[in-house]
Each structure stands twice: as structure tokens, then as C-alpha cells.
XYZ file of C-alpha atoms in Angstrom:
712
model
C -0.177 -23.645 -30.713
C 1.617 -22.110 -27.745
C -0.740 -22.881 -24.880
C -1.778 -26.528 -24.670
C -2.328 -28.985 -21.819
C -2.632 -32.710 -22.481
C -4.636 -35.264 -20.498
C -1.902 -35.976 -17.941
C -2.069 -32.338 -16.846
C -5.806 -31.817 -17.306
C -6.562 -34.863 -15.134
C -4.150 -33.724 -12.415
C -6.300 -31.538 -10.157
C -3.339 -29.710 -8.625
C -2.413 -28.493 -12.105
C -5.884 -28.145 -13.597
C -7.227 -25.958 -10.783
C -4.160 -23.696 -10.630
C -4.120 -22.783 -14.333
C -6.645 -20.023 -15.051
C -8.003 -18.824 -18.383
C -9.325 -15.382 -19.226
C -11.367 -13.927 -22.066
C -12.376 -10.262 -22.279
C -14.706 -7.974 -24.221
C -12.871 -4.647 -24.608
C -15.224 -2.704 -22.323
C -14.028 -4.013 -18.957
C -16.050 -7.224 -18.782
C -14.524 -10.680 -18.681
C -15.033 -14.411 -18.203
C -12.553 -16.550 -16.326
C -12.115 -19.811 -14.447
C -9.752 -22.782 -14.297
C -8.908 -25.587 -16.711
C -10.774 -27.915 -14.334
C -13.819 -25.596 -14.547
C -13.558 -25.463 -10.769
C -14.331 -22.144 -9.075
C -11.407 -21.053 -6.916
C -12.002 -17.259 -6.813
C -14.939 -14.923 -6.344
C -13.853 -13.462 -9.682
C -14.541 -16.648 -11.617
C -17.574 -16.659 -13.867
C -18.753 -16.930 -17.443
C -20.151 -13.412 -17.615
C -18.759 -10.651 -15.435
C -20.392 -7.729 -17.205
C -19.080 -4.158 -17.181
C -22.383 -2.397 -16.587
C -20.736 1.047 -16.462
C -17.827 0.506 -18.865
C -15.095 0.000 -18.034
C -16.319 -0.521 -14.461
C -19.497 -1.618 -12.716
C -18.319 -5.202 -13.150
C -21.051 -7.594 -12.052
C -21.187 -11.388 -11.931
C -24.292 -12.525 -13.840
C -23.559 -16.074 -15.024
C -21.301 -18.109 -12.767
C -20.956 -21.377 -14.641
C -22.643 -24.072 -16.695
C -22.544 -27.550 -15.179
C -22.859 -30.054 -18.019
C -23.656 -33.750 -17.854
C -23.411 -35.832 -21.025
C -25.916 -38.664 -21.315
C -24.740 -41.280 -23.771
C -25.761 -44.908 -24.249
C -27.565 -45.040 -20.909
C -24.580 -43.635 -19.023
C -24.044 -40.271 -17.377
C -20.717 -38.493 -17.849
C -20.390 -35.317 -15.708
C -18.117 -32.833 -17.458
C -17.952 -30.248 -14.675
C -16.241 -30.010 -11.316
C -17.045 -28.388 -7.968
C -15.345 -28.185 -4.598
C -17.784 -28.018 -1.713
C -17.589 -26.459 1.734
C -16.285 -29.674 3.327
C -13.430 -29.804 0.807
C -14.844 -32.680 -1.249
C -14.558 -32.639 -5.054
C -17.761 -33.796 -6.735
C -18.043 -34.555 -9.559
C -14.606 -34.983 -11.157
C -15.404 -33.918 -14.685
C -11.860 -32.715 -15.298
C -10.849 -36.357 -15.735
C -12.779 -36.412 -19.026
C -10.651 -33.633 -20.526
C -8.335 -34.964 -23.221
C -6.824 -31.558 -23.952
C -7.180 -27.899 -23.061
C -5.693 -25.178 -25.242
C -5.986 -21.549 -26.257
C -7.054 -20.721 -29.780
C -5.822 -17.137 -29.736
C -7.420 -16.153 -26.440
C -10.417 -18.494 -26.896
C -10.535 -21.211 -24.215
C -10.989 -24.689 -25.714
C -11.683 -28.027 -24.014
C -11.588 -31.361 -25.811
C -13.574 -33.961 -23.835
C -13.095 -37.620 -24.635
C -15.138 -40.466 -23.125
C -16.607 -43.685 -24.529
C -16.320 -43.099 -28.295
C -17.276 -39.426 -27.948
C -15.130 -36.395 -28.792
C -16.818 -33.170 -27.680
C -15.270 -29.714 -27.997
C -16.237 -26.689 -25.948
C -15.155 -23.112 -26.642
C -15.632 -19.930 -24.632
C -15.078 -16.384 -25.883
C -16.649 -12.923 -25.645
C -17.962 -10.477 -28.197
C -15.780 -7.389 -28.539
C -17.629 -4.324 -27.278
C -20.513 -6.243 -25.688
C -21.298 -7.914 -22.377
C -21.826 -11.163 -24.279
C -20.197 -14.547 -23.680
C -20.397 -17.507 -26.051
C -20.235 -21.126 -24.875
C -20.022 -23.290 -27.974
C -20.245 -27.113 -28.054
C -19.360 -29.225 -31.077
C -19.796 -32.995 -31.197
C -16.832 -34.093 -33.289
C -17.355 -37.854 -33.171
C -19.565 -40.553 -31.708
C -21.666 -43.481 -32.870
C -25.011 -41.903 -31.945
C -26.455 -38.573 -30.743
C -25.410 -37.173 -27.370
C -27.716 -35.590 -24.807
C -26.372 -32.637 -22.827
C -28.022 -31.574 -19.583
C -26.752 -28.110 -18.677
C -27.462 -26.410 -15.368
C -27.066 -22.630 -15.551
C -25.828 -21.202 -12.233
C -26.434 -17.474 -11.944
C -25.687 -14.654 -9.525
C -26.020 -10.885 -9.414
C -23.305 -9.193 -7.395
C -20.420 -6.779 -7.703
C -17.385 -8.840 -8.653
C -15.518 -8.100 -5.405
C -18.383 -9.399 -3.240
C -19.776 -12.837 -2.431
C -23.309 -14.228 -2.109
C -25.036 -16.241 0.586
C -28.464 -17.628 -0.258
C -29.735 -16.552 3.177
C -28.849 -12.956 2.339
C -30.683 -13.130 -0.968
C -34.185 -13.304 0.459
C -35.187 -10.336 -1.666
C -34.485 -12.344 -4.820
C -37.779 -13.078 -6.523
C -36.476 -14.852 -9.565
C -38.247 -13.844 -12.733
C -37.719 -16.019 -15.787
C -39.586 -15.163 -18.938
C -39.383 -16.192 -22.528
C -37.231 -14.097 -24.839
C -36.409 -14.276 -28.513
C -34.275 -17.415 -28.940
C -34.124 -18.085 -25.201
C -35.035 -16.767 -21.778
C -34.523 -13.615 -19.748
C -33.506 -14.137 -16.125
C -33.875 -11.386 -13.532
C -33.251 -12.262 -9.857
C -34.890 -9.054 -8.551
C -36.613 -6.085 -10.209
C -33.602 -3.744 -10.129
C -31.200 -6.356 -11.465
C -29.738 -6.119 -14.936
C -31.516 -8.739 -17.065
C -29.446 -11.754 -18.118
C -30.391 -13.211 -21.466
C -29.593 -16.884 -21.963
C -30.093 -17.594 -25.633
C -29.319 -20.605 -27.770
C -28.590 -21.633 -31.293
C -30.499 -23.691 -32.290
C -33.429 -22.035 -30.499
C -34.902 -23.532 -27.344
C -38.310 -24.160 -28.907
C -36.893 -26.811 -31.209
C -37.570 -30.433 -30.382
C -33.926 -31.162 -29.667
C -33.597 -28.491 -26.975
C -35.724 -28.110 -23.832
C -35.448 -25.345 -21.197
C -36.700 -26.069 -17.667
C -37.043 -23.442 -14.938
C -35.148 -24.664 -11.857
C -34.777 -21.932 -9.220
C -32.657 -24.061 -6.872
C -29.833 -22.756 -4.700
C -26.556 -24.650 -4.654
C -24.850 -24.084 -1.337
C -21.246 -24.087 -0.217
C -18.953 -23.585 -3.206
C -15.442 -23.609 -1.731
C -13.177 -20.929 -3.245
C -9.710 -22.142 -2.293
C -7.704 -19.106 -3.404
C -9.945 -16.725 -1.469
C -9.102 -18.717 1.649
C -5.389 -18.333 0.869
C -5.947 -14.589 0.532
C -7.552 -14.449 3.988
C -11.021 -13.722 2.575
C -14.409 -15.426 2.769
C -14.150 -18.636 0.762
C -17.711 -20.015 0.796
C -20.363 -18.863 -1.665
C -23.790 -19.915 -2.964
C -25.111 -19.751 -6.534
C -28.584 -20.147 -7.985
C -29.482 -22.775 -10.587
C -32.003 -20.691 -12.526
C -32.673 -22.940 -15.511
C -31.607 -26.281 -16.914
C -31.191 -26.942 -20.625
C -31.553 -30.374 -22.158
C -30.108 -30.609 -25.649
C -29.606 -33.395 -28.138
C -26.472 -33.091 -30.238
C -26.008 -34.925 -33.512
C -22.495 -35.915 -34.599
C -20.942 -33.036 -36.522
C -23.463 -30.530 -35.136
C -23.049 -27.762 -32.589
C -24.907 -25.980 -29.811
C -24.208 -22.399 -28.730
C -25.334 -20.851 -25.465
C -25.145 -17.067 -25.440
C -25.103 -15.194 -22.127
C -25.655 -11.483 -22.595
C -27.022 -8.261 -21.166
C -28.153 -7.528 -24.708
C -31.589 -8.711 -25.788
C -30.617 -9.455 -29.382
C -26.934 -10.373 -29.690
C -25.708 -12.537 -32.530
C -26.603 -16.080 -31.558
C -25.113 -18.024 -34.446
C -22.067 -19.526 -32.786
C -20.207 -20.354 -35.986
C -20.512 -16.788 -37.231
C -19.531 -15.307 -33.858
C -16.533 -17.634 -33.625
C -15.329 -16.732 -37.115
C -15.706 -13.061 -36.254
C -13.634 -13.434 -33.085
C -10.874 -15.364 -34.839
C -10.725 -12.750 -37.598
C -10.554 -9.951 -35.027
C -7.592 -11.528 -33.245
C -5.831 -12.358 -36.494
C -6.052 -8.707 -37.476
C -4.325 -7.730 -34.211
C -1.468 -10.140 -34.918
C -1.130 -8.964 -38.519
C -0.949 -5.336 -37.459
C 1.871 -6.195 -35.060
C 3.834 -8.395 -37.467
C 3.641 -6.279 -40.608
C 6.382 -3.645 -40.777
C 5.372 -0.006 -40.912
C 6.614 2.290 -43.654
C 10.140 3.101 -42.597
C 10.579 6.408 -40.913
C 13.156 9.061 -41.706
C 16.485 7.273 -41.830
C 18.609 10.148 -40.708
C 17.946 12.485 -37.815
C 20.054 15.238 -36.375
C 20.279 15.189 -32.626
C 21.378 17.857 -30.219
C 22.510 17.205 -26.666
C 21.103 19.937 -24.379
C 24.266 19.781 -22.286
C 26.588 20.352 -25.200
C 27.070 23.059 -27.754
C 24.539 23.269 -30.616
C 27.300 22.417 -33.030
C 27.706 18.950 -31.508
C 25.420 16.839 -33.651
C 25.305 13.191 -34.543
C 23.931 11.428 -37.571
C 22.457 7.971 -37.529
C 21.642 5.344 -40.087
C 18.831 3.495 -38.367
C 16.181 4.338 -35.813
C 15.907 1.830 -32.998
C 13.042 3.554 -31.219
C 10.971 1.150 -29.125
C 8.004 2.508 -31.018
C 8.409 0.640 -34.308
C 8.941 -2.973 -35.251
C 11.566 -3.778 -37.849
C 10.921 -5.734 -40.995
C 12.639 -8.676 -39.338
C 9.160 -9.580 -38.096
C 8.567 -10.906 -41.603
C 11.126 -13.599 -40.833
C 8.919 -14.967 -38.089
C 7.701 -13.668 -34.759
C 7.918 -16.275 -31.961
C 4.550 -17.778 -31.113
C 4.803 -16.724 -27.475
C 5.244 -13.095 -28.501
C 2.138 -13.336 -30.686
C 0.299 -14.696 -27.654
C 1.499 -11.712 -25.636
C 0.236 -9.354 -28.326
C -3.232 -10.853 -27.893
C -2.853 -10.664 -24.122
C -1.903 -6.998 -24.468
C -5.144 -6.283 -26.282
C -7.164 -7.688 -23.369
C -6.220 -4.697 -21.215
C -7.303 -2.037 -23.726
C -10.882 -1.007 -22.973
C -13.338 1.787 -23.652
C -13.606 4.857 -21.441
C -15.967 7.023 -23.394
C -16.922 10.593 -22.569
C -18.813 13.403 -24.301
C -15.460 14.827 -25.436
C -14.068 11.454 -26.528
C -16.770 9.167 -27.810
C -14.070 6.679 -28.782
C -12.026 7.169 -25.608
C -9.771 4.344 -24.446
C -7.994 3.386 -21.252
C -6.080 0.393 -19.841
C -7.296 -2.054 -17.200
C -4.352 -2.509 -14.837
C -4.929 -6.183 -14.136
C -7.440 -9.013 -14.094
C -9.351 -9.838 -12.135
C -9.787 -7.008 -9.677
C -7.966 -3.845 -10.804
C -9.585 -0.994 -12.682
C -7.846 1.538 -14.936
C -5.108 3.107 -12.833
C -3.330 6.160 -14.206
C 0.150 4.977 -13.268
C -0.301 1.522 -14.772
C -1.850 3.017 -17.882
C 1.060 5.343 -18.602
C 3.713 2.714 -17.887
C 1.852 0.145 -19.998
C 0.952 2.359 -22.951
C 4.209 1.994 -24.947
C 4.217 -1.802 -24.761
C 0.490 -2.410 -25.154
C -0.277 0.097 -27.891
C 2.867 1.399 -29.573
C 4.805 -1.851 -29.879
C 1.611 -3.432 -31.211
C 1.093 -0.497 -33.607
C -2.281 0.472 -32.207
C -1.388 4.135 -32.523
C -4.986 5.305 -32.633
C -5.566 3.653 -29.248
C -2.437 5.301 -27.830
C -3.591 8.691 -29.093
C -7.051 8.195 -27.584
C -5.627 7.268 -24.177
C -3.272 10.244 -24.135
C -6.105 12.591 -25.055
C -8.532 11.028 -22.579
C -6.184 11.428 -19.628
C -5.209 14.970 -20.632
C -8.784 16.027 -19.849
C -8.384 14.847 -16.258
C -5.174 16.758 -15.408
C -5.672 18.900 -12.296
C -3.080 20.910 -10.412
C -0.372 19.296 -12.511
C -1.429 15.712 -11.735
C -3.091 12.895 -13.614
C -5.644 10.790 -11.739
C -4.356 7.523 -10.395
C -7.704 5.779 -10.341
C -11.354 6.094 -11.214
C -13.553 4.713 -8.404
C -15.385 1.465 -9.185
C -18.705 3.016 -8.176
C -18.151 6.310 -9.988
C -17.398 9.622 -8.329
C -14.361 11.864 -8.386
C -11.037 10.459 -9.658
C -8.246 10.183 -7.096
C -5.086 12.296 -7.457
C -2.581 10.723 -5.110
C 0.637 9.922 -6.980
C 3.780 11.816 -7.848
C 4.954 9.529 -10.646
C 1.838 8.969 -12.788
C 2.118 12.378 -14.417
C 5.839 11.917 -15.079
C 5.210 8.569 -16.791
C 2.775 10.496 -18.991
C 5.738 12.369 -20.507
C 7.474 9.114 -21.370
C 4.291 7.691 -22.913
C 3.906 10.790 -25.103
C 7.574 10.635 -26.099
C 7.251 7.004 -27.171
C 4.102 7.798 -29.136
C 5.607 10.829 -30.838
C 8.802 9.071 -31.851
C 6.667 6.352 -33.434
C 4.236 8.595 -35.271
C 5.702 12.109 -35.524
C 2.158 13.270 -34.805
C 2.831 17.012 -34.680
C -0.855 17.822 -34.282
C -1.228 15.851 -31.061
C 2.102 17.161 -29.775
C 0.925 20.738 -30.250
C -2.371 19.883 -28.557
C -0.755 18.301 -25.494
C 2.227 20.619 -25.092
C 0.319 23.254 -23.038
C -0.820 20.483 -20.684
C 2.783 19.357 -20.246
C 3.892 22.935 -19.625
C 1.240 23.259 -16.942
C 2.469 20.071 -15.280
C 6.065 21.290 -15.204
C 4.937 24.620 -13.750
C 2.911 22.953 -10.980
C 5.726 20.590 -10.060
C 8.079 23.562 -9.953
C 5.928 25.815 -7.755
C 4.359 23.023 -5.716
C 1.178 20.955 -5.781
C -0.655 18.296 -3.785
C 1.096 16.054 -1.287
C 3.940 18.509 -0.863
C 5.262 17.816 -4.357
C 7.657 20.647 -5.178
C 10.930 21.538 -6.824
C 14.055 22.009 -4.705
C 15.762 24.885 -6.503
C 19.091 24.031 -4.879
C 19.554 20.706 -6.684
C 16.765 20.638 -9.283
C 15.121 17.523 -7.791
C 11.496 16.952 -6.824
C 10.601 16.555 -3.160
C 7.396 14.608 -2.561
C 5.280 13.238 0.251
C 3.847 14.032 3.635
C 3.056 11.946 6.735
C 0.435 9.299 6.063
C 0.820 9.465 2.286
C 2.166 6.829 -0.080
C 2.440 8.522 -3.451
C 5.106 6.457 -5.232
C 4.379 3.084 -6.833
C 5.374 1.421 -3.550
C 2.044 2.443 -2.085
C 0.843 -0.282 0.310
C -0.734 0.789 3.616
C -1.526 -1.083 6.808
C -3.899 0.541 9.316
C -3.638 3.734 7.272
C 0.128 3.775 7.766
C 2.400 3.441 4.689
C 4.576 0.334 4.694
C 7.179 2.175 2.581
C 6.466 5.888 3.053
C 9.453 7.145 1.005
C 8.924 10.811 1.842
C 11.714 12.887 0.357
C 13.334 12.553 -3.043
C 12.804 9.001 -4.356
C 15.313 7.990 -7.000
C 12.799 6.907 -9.646
C 10.930 10.222 -9.266
C 14.182 12.081 -9.829
C 14.955 9.945 -12.886
C 11.445 10.476 -14.238
C 11.633 14.237 -13.607
C 14.974 14.453 -15.386
C 13.572 12.388 -18.251
C 10.508 14.638 -18.480
C 12.699 17.738 -18.680
C 14.775 16.239 -21.482
C 11.584 15.339 -23.319
C 10.239 18.872 -22.855
C 13.485 20.281 -24.212
C 13.027 18.210 -27.375
C 9.346 19.081 -27.704
C 9.954 22.801 -27.156
C 12.692 22.699 -29.755
C 10.370 20.940 -32.192
C 7.538 23.428 -31.649
C 9.910 26.400 -31.599
C 9.054 27.246 -28.001
C 11.382 28.580 -25.317
C 13.466 25.710 -23.972
C 16.034 27.521 -21.814
C 14.370 26.722 -18.454
C 14.388 23.013 -19.256
C 18.029 23.114 -20.284
C 19.007 24.876 -17.065
C 17.192 22.346 -14.861
C 18.669 19.438 -16.824
C 22.154 20.770 -16.175
C 21.454 21.429 -12.483
C 20.183 17.883 -11.910
C 23.034 16.326 -13.850
C 25.767 18.350 -12.150
C 24.429 18.740 -8.619
C 21.174 16.904 -7.939
C 21.602 13.334 -9.060
C 25.194 12.861 -7.844
C 23.715 13.085 -4.328
C 22.116 9.665 -4.843
C 25.411 7.849 -5.143
C 26.285 5.915 -1.981
C 30.052 5.418 -2.033
C 29.899 3.081 0.935
C 27.521 0.587 -0.659
C 28.489 1.110 -4.291
C 24.938 1.747 -5.469
C 22.289 4.486 -5.233
C 20.255 5.550 -2.244
C 16.591 4.701 -2.709
C 15.416 8.027 -1.243
C 17.416 11.055 -0.159
C 16.430 13.874 2.166
C 13.889 11.771 4.066
C 12.901 12.868 7.608
C 15.425 10.276 8.808
C 18.197 11.062 6.332
C 19.107 9.090 3.228
C 17.563 5.651 2.759
C 20.201 3.108 1.742
C 17.753 0.187 1.285
C 18.620 -1.833 -1.793
C 15.536 -1.581 -3.981
C 14.986 -1.827 -7.735
C 13.966 1.821 -8.211
C 17.492 2.834 -9.199
C 17.189 0.724 -12.361
C 15.126 3.550 -13.890
C 18.160 5.816 -13.762
C 19.658 3.393 -16.291
C 16.625 2.501 -18.393
C 14.762 5.810 -18.711
C 17.207 7.556 -21.059
C 15.532 6.065 -24.148
C 17.514 3.932 -26.556
C 16.805 6.183 -29.484
C 18.996 7.530 -32.214
C 16.470 10.159 -33.128
C 17.695 12.151 -30.178
C 20.581 12.049 -27.759
C 19.557 11.700 -24.104
C 22.185 12.289 -21.454
C 22.417 9.533 -18.779
C 22.385 10.402 -15.087
C 25.193 8.154 -13.865
C 28.726 7.550 -15.041
C 29.475 4.430 -17.064
C 31.199 2.849 -14.072
C 28.324 3.677 -11.733
C 25.823 2.196 -14.171
C 27.755 -1.079 -14.253
C 27.924 -1.183 -10.463
C 24.161 -0.688 -10.234
C 23.579 -3.454 -12.763
C 25.865 -5.810 -10.888
C 24.242 -5.284 -7.491
C 20.713 -5.503 -8.920
C 21.669 -8.713 -10.712
C 23.203 -10.258 -7.609
C 20.601 -9.207 -5.041
C 17.320 -8.434 -6.807
C 17.089 -10.311 -10.106
C 14.887 -13.413 -10.391
C 13.714 -15.170 -13.582
C 10.446 -13.192 -13.523
C 11.423 -9.726 -12.388
C 13.175 -7.841 -9.620
C 12.638 -8.178 -5.899
C 11.255 -5.022 -4.335
C 13.806 -5.310 -1.518
C 17.057 -7.210 -1.136
C 16.658 -10.574 0.591
C 19.370 -9.718 3.124
C 17.437 -6.694 4.402
C 15.904 -7.212 7.896
C 12.522 -6.037 6.543
C 12.499 -8.562 3.685
C 9.334 -10.643 3.239
C 9.878 -13.557 0.861
C 6.333 -14.962 0.660
C 3.259 -13.064 -0.474
C 0.139 -14.550 1.127
C -2.269 -14.547 4.031
C -4.807 -11.881 4.911
C -4.699 -8.369 3.510
C -2.388 -7.040 6.216
C 0.186 -9.787 5.661
C -0.003 -9.363 1.920
C 0.351 -5.583 2.108
C 3.385 -5.872 4.369
C 5.069 -8.114 1.790
C 3.863 -6.258 -1.326
C 6.915 -3.985 -1.655
C 9.191 -5.591 0.909
C 10.673 -8.388 -1.180
C 7.875 -9.453 -3.510
C 9.019 -9.798 -7.125
C 7.353 -7.506 -9.668
C 7.089 -8.778 -13.225
C 6.945 -5.349 -14.847
C 10.429 -4.482 -13.602
C 12.024 -7.083 -15.887
C 11.417 -4.743 -18.818
C 13.469 -1.860 -17.439
C 16.157 -4.253 -16.208
C 16.527 -5.857 -19.650
C 16.562 -2.479 -21.424
C 19.174 -1.178 -18.986
C 21.220 -4.331 -19.615
C 20.974 -3.763 -23.362
C 22.037 -0.118 -23.045
C 25.038 -0.859 -20.899
C 26.362 -4.160 -22.240
C 25.072 -3.913 -25.825
C 24.465 -7.671 -25.925
C 21.080 -8.413 -27.572
C 21.545 -12.177 -27.283
C 21.977 -12.043 -23.518
C 19.162 -9.509 -23.170
C 16.801 -11.819 -25.054
C 17.798 -14.747 -22.843
C 16.689 -12.745 -19.814
C 13.132 -12.749 -21.180
C 12.953 -16.494 -21.906
C 11.509 -17.487 -18.493
C 8.440 -15.417 -19.329
C 7.753 -17.713 -22.298
C 7.397 -20.676 -19.929
C 5.401 -18.562 -17.514
C 2.618 -18.252 -20.114
C 1.723 -21.844 -19.180
C 1.346 -20.998 -15.493
C -1.166 -19.040 -13.414
C -2.999 -16.827 -15.936
C -2.342 -18.914 -19.020
C -1.391 -16.857 -22.032
C -0.568 -13.805 -19.931
C 1.898 -12.613 -17.266
C 1.241 -12.355 -13.553
C 1.398 -9.228 -11.452
C 3.861 -10.465 -8.803
C 5.849 -13.474 -7.586
C 7.206 -14.643 -4.255
C 10.673 -13.295 -3.519
C 11.744 -16.703 -2.235
C 12.290 -19.599 -4.601
C 10.507 -21.087 -6.447
C 9.146 -17.558 -7.049
C 5.519 -18.713 -7.172
C 3.237 -16.366 -9.149
C 0.803 -14.340 -7.041
C -1.605 -11.439 -7.335
C -3.438 -10.764 -10.592
C -3.222 -13.587 -13.108
C -2.863 -11.041 -15.934
C -1.186 -7.672 -15.335
C -1.009 -4.923 -17.940
C 2.423 -3.526 -17.175
C 3.962 -7.005 -16.851
C 2.806 -7.893 -20.369
C 3.614 -4.413 -21.705
C 7.168 -4.260 -20.433
C 8.091 -7.706 -21.725
C 6.709 -6.747 -25.141
C 8.545 -3.416 -25.076
C 11.858 -5.031 -24.141
C 11.480 -7.829 -26.688
C 10.579 -5.375 -29.457
C 13.600 -3.209 -28.774
C 15.977 -6.182 -28.629
C 14.468 -7.535 -31.827
C 15.163 -4.300 -33.636
C 18.806 -3.985 -32.687
C 19.781 -7.660 -33.042
């Protein structure tokens, strides 16, 4: 059991309210809160339903406040912080242990001679949450009084009772429970039980009482409204016999499975299947491949004995996968959700981060290799690649799909280039010639648009083969924060990671064209131009590392940022094909040394060197303060993957590379337990910030670990 907190931590409020759990349903919905069961975010709740999967996320059931009545004593098991800062009651002190069973959140309460377990999970593919109680021991039956606090709001918003005057709460009997509807247009919330509420041991009472002034501490830290009200719609009174269980099912579905034991067994089996798919070796692929370097003569070929593509896991997994990696595999699956369409009824996409991000194109393409290929969910990878291909316009993939629907946004230069890398990783894992042939015309179209010019002044410079991108007011690289509609890091010109991605895409296209017997000369010519003339312009002899952006309106930008690491990590470590690096061996080592000295932290790379005058070492405060720090020193977890892979390429030391990932194992016990955070403070102690679970952070650690595991 990887994730476990004993009583000394569970009864320490500073710890118990800062560790957050998350369960998901594969369609964009989720449930989340803290070990203390204390609300600290507007995003905490037991059922945040995706009403328009994967979006339309709406808080329906906030929490269940339970009081155990036993031998004429009351034992509150819940916890709330109120507007004045007081904590009442202190139910977290009754928690003997909290742990994750896969991704299922489990509490073990111990008081008097009672041992009561509580589990929370969601049904895959449904807006359905299970809250399951099991009385393990006691000398007589236990009574549970459970107050159900509901809401009905978009998950980014907050609710004041005074602003909910149009709520005319409607509670009516339903099969095995009740249906709660706060106003006529609201999505019905079904609160169902097993055993059913009409049994003598279980009584449902309509309450309809507002509880005012829940204090959401983290929202205050983020400079947002921290006070919210929730409605106690009903109260359940249940008698539990020793060895028996009670399940409360919260769902938008009228007739979900209500048998908690069956639903729990189904969830455990589902997660076990994910782990087994990851751990079991695939049939070995072709052991020998001929490779041709596009910059050398066709006669220069190399033969290999073993593929070390990041796409497949070696049979060494049979010898034992570390428990924390298995936990990450389950975390990876939490980001994979449905995005169905008439063309793709089984369409998939990737939620960028929980709690508040939707499926961003950039994050999806960067995350795809780690989340789907390393975990051997090749059908999911194929679906995502096909789904996004339908949205390509003017040579660009959409970066986001609006929460409320509408037209996707096309405002990045790198998303489309990461698409090439995602397809390469998929193809090297599967040799899916059919999909390659299907997507190749789309990739050709992208190359053509980038060459002739497309949105945001993205165009090819025929003098050096590099891509120029950006215009005033735009922020189209991954460093995209804005304040008062002005980019914090505009980066207009030729950003180094865009040049590395463009070069990588051209090498990939050369291989694909060769495979499909298409004309590849134009790709070969551009590859040579970039290698010989374009990329050497990035080298800054004075500093001994690469410029971050060249040809900006103000000249070349010598800021020390992590973007140059992609010039080292993007040439894939693959012996199926030979990919020509952009820098000399000596230059690569110099880049690694400076990034290690100035940017590396245990959890990722700083977005700006700490000795830069613009450096911001703490991420916090209102939105403006946070946005000014977002890419000006804040540590990004996803960058550790490229750093570790670059380290492995250059130093060929798998043991050291694996050591670089070890801090992430400990991090699984912090912030979003069982997952990896979006960002961290640049200053020590590099406190985790942002999303508690970020797709590309999890994906890149998995990708790096898988590659190291194969070559060690």
C-alpha cells in the first residue's frame, strides 16, 4: 500500500487539510476533498458531474456530514471550517488511518470500541459516486445520522444562499431513494441507498436548511472568494449492524447500480486490469531495424539488437514494478476521458489537470505518450489522435474546447508540433500503418501551412529553415500567461523549443514519407538547412548556453529558461531510427550543466533562473500575482521528464537518471495524494501549487521511468 496516513497525521489538521484525494469517472466528472473531509476549495465535492462530457462540470453533492450515535454518545465524524475561522466539529481526530485502495479513498474511523470504514469511488462512464460504510467491529449496532449538503453550480463558481432565492427545492421519492432538484431547470440529483430507505433501519428526513459560511482557505490564498453556503436537503438516519454495510449512491442517473459491494468489486477489477495491462510485456517487436540518417548517404545504415522505444515496456516488468509507479499508472488513467462525436462515438481526450482545467490540445499531445502508450492503452492513443485530426484548421490543432461549448480556440504554435511527436511515439509502439496512412495527409497539410504561413504570424523563414511565430498581444507558446491582456513572456520571434519541435517534426515526416513511399526530399532539405544554418544561431558563446528566443523585436533573448532542454530530449532515444541531434556533444553537456546548476529542483525545472531580475520564487496571491510568477521562476513538474531523458541520452547513466525521479515518489504523499502537482514554488522548500493532479506531470514521469527501465 503506497499511500497511507496513520493517526498522528490524520489528527494533525495542518497535514489532514493539505492532503487532497481525487476520484474520477472517465467522462470529466470527479469527487475530491481533503483527508480531514474539510472543504478548502470551491472544487471540493462528492459529485462534480460532467453534464456535457467531458465538460459542463457541475457541483451537485458537496459533502455528507456524519455523526455516529453509539451507547448514548455522539461522535461527529466530519469537519468544517466556518467564516470566523473556527473548526467545528473536529471529526478528523477520530480517523485512525486514511489510505488509497487503488484510487479509492478509504477512511478507518476508530472510537470507543467501534471500527468503521468509509470508501468513496466513482462509476466509470457515469456521473455516479459511491459512499460506502462498513461497520467492522463494535459491541452493539451503530446509528449513523448523515446530513446531505447539496448545491447546483458550475464548478468554478460559488454559492450564496441569498443569491439562491429562486431555489424551490423539490424532493420526491425515487426507486431506492430520493430525487432532489433545487429548481426546475436543474439536473436532478438522485440520492439512493443500499439497503433501501424504506427499510426499518434507514429513515430519510427532508431538511431544506441552509448552512452558511463555509470557509475555503485555499481560495483565500488564491485571492478568490472564500466563503460559500450549502443546502442540507435531506438527512438520513441509519442503523448499522456489526459486519454490515450501508451504501449511499449520488448520481444523475435514475437507476444506477446501488449494491455497494458489487460496485466496489467492479471498480477494483477495473483498476487491476489497468495495472495488469501496464505490467504484462507486449509481444516483442521486430528485433532488428535498418535506420537511415537523412543527413548521410543512404548507404550509411546501422543495425540494432534491441528496441528501446519509449513506447513499449520490457519484460523486466515481470520482475516487479515499484508500487509508486503502479499508483502513477492509475493516476494516468484519471486524465483519460470521453470526447465523443458523430464521427468518433468512442472518441477520447485528456483532461489537462484537476480540478479546473479542461482538455487542452497542448497538454493532450505532450501527455499522450506517457498516459496512453507507456501504459499500453494503444486504442485510447489512436482515438485521441483521430479525434484531434478532425479539428485541424489552417495547419493548427485547437488548444482548448470552451467549458460552455462553442468554437475551439486555435492560439498556439507548439500544440500541432507536439502532435507529430505523439504520432511518432504511437507508431513506433504499434507499427499501425493504417492510421499512419490516414493521418499523413493531415501532417502534410500542417507542414504546408507552417511553411507558407498561418495564424498568429506563424511562418517559415526560408533563410534558416526556422519557424517565426507571434504578434503583439499574443502568447502562443506554452509560456502563455497574460496580465491585463498583456503577455508576461511574449516570446515573439523564434523560440528555441518551437525550433526543436519543428526540426523534430521534419525528421518524423522524413521517416513517415519514406515508410509510405512518398516524396521526402523537401523534408530532407529543411532538416539540413536547420542543422547547418538555423539552429547554430541559438548558441550564445558569451553565456555558454542557448538563447531562449532569437529574432525578437528587441534582438535575441538570453534569459536562462528550461526551453532549451527540448533540443536535447526531443531527438527520440530509439534504435528503430537514427535522429540527428541539433547541438554538438560539447554544447549538449554545457546546456545540461547550466540547467542543472540554475534550474533543476527535486520536482522539475524552474521556468526562469533565480538570478534573473524578473525571477518570482513564490506562486500565490490573486490572479495577477500568480500569472506574473507562472513562467517567471515557478517550477514545472512536467519538465522533469525531458530533463531526465536528456540526461540519459547524454550521460548514458540509467542509475543516476532513475535517482532524479525518486523525489516524485515521496511527492505522491503530498498535495494531490497519489498524483503529481502542476507546479511548485521556485524557492525552497518548493511547495506544490496549482492543480493537485496534472496530466503532463504524471505522463512525463511515467515516460521517463519507462525508458530508463528498458535500458537499465
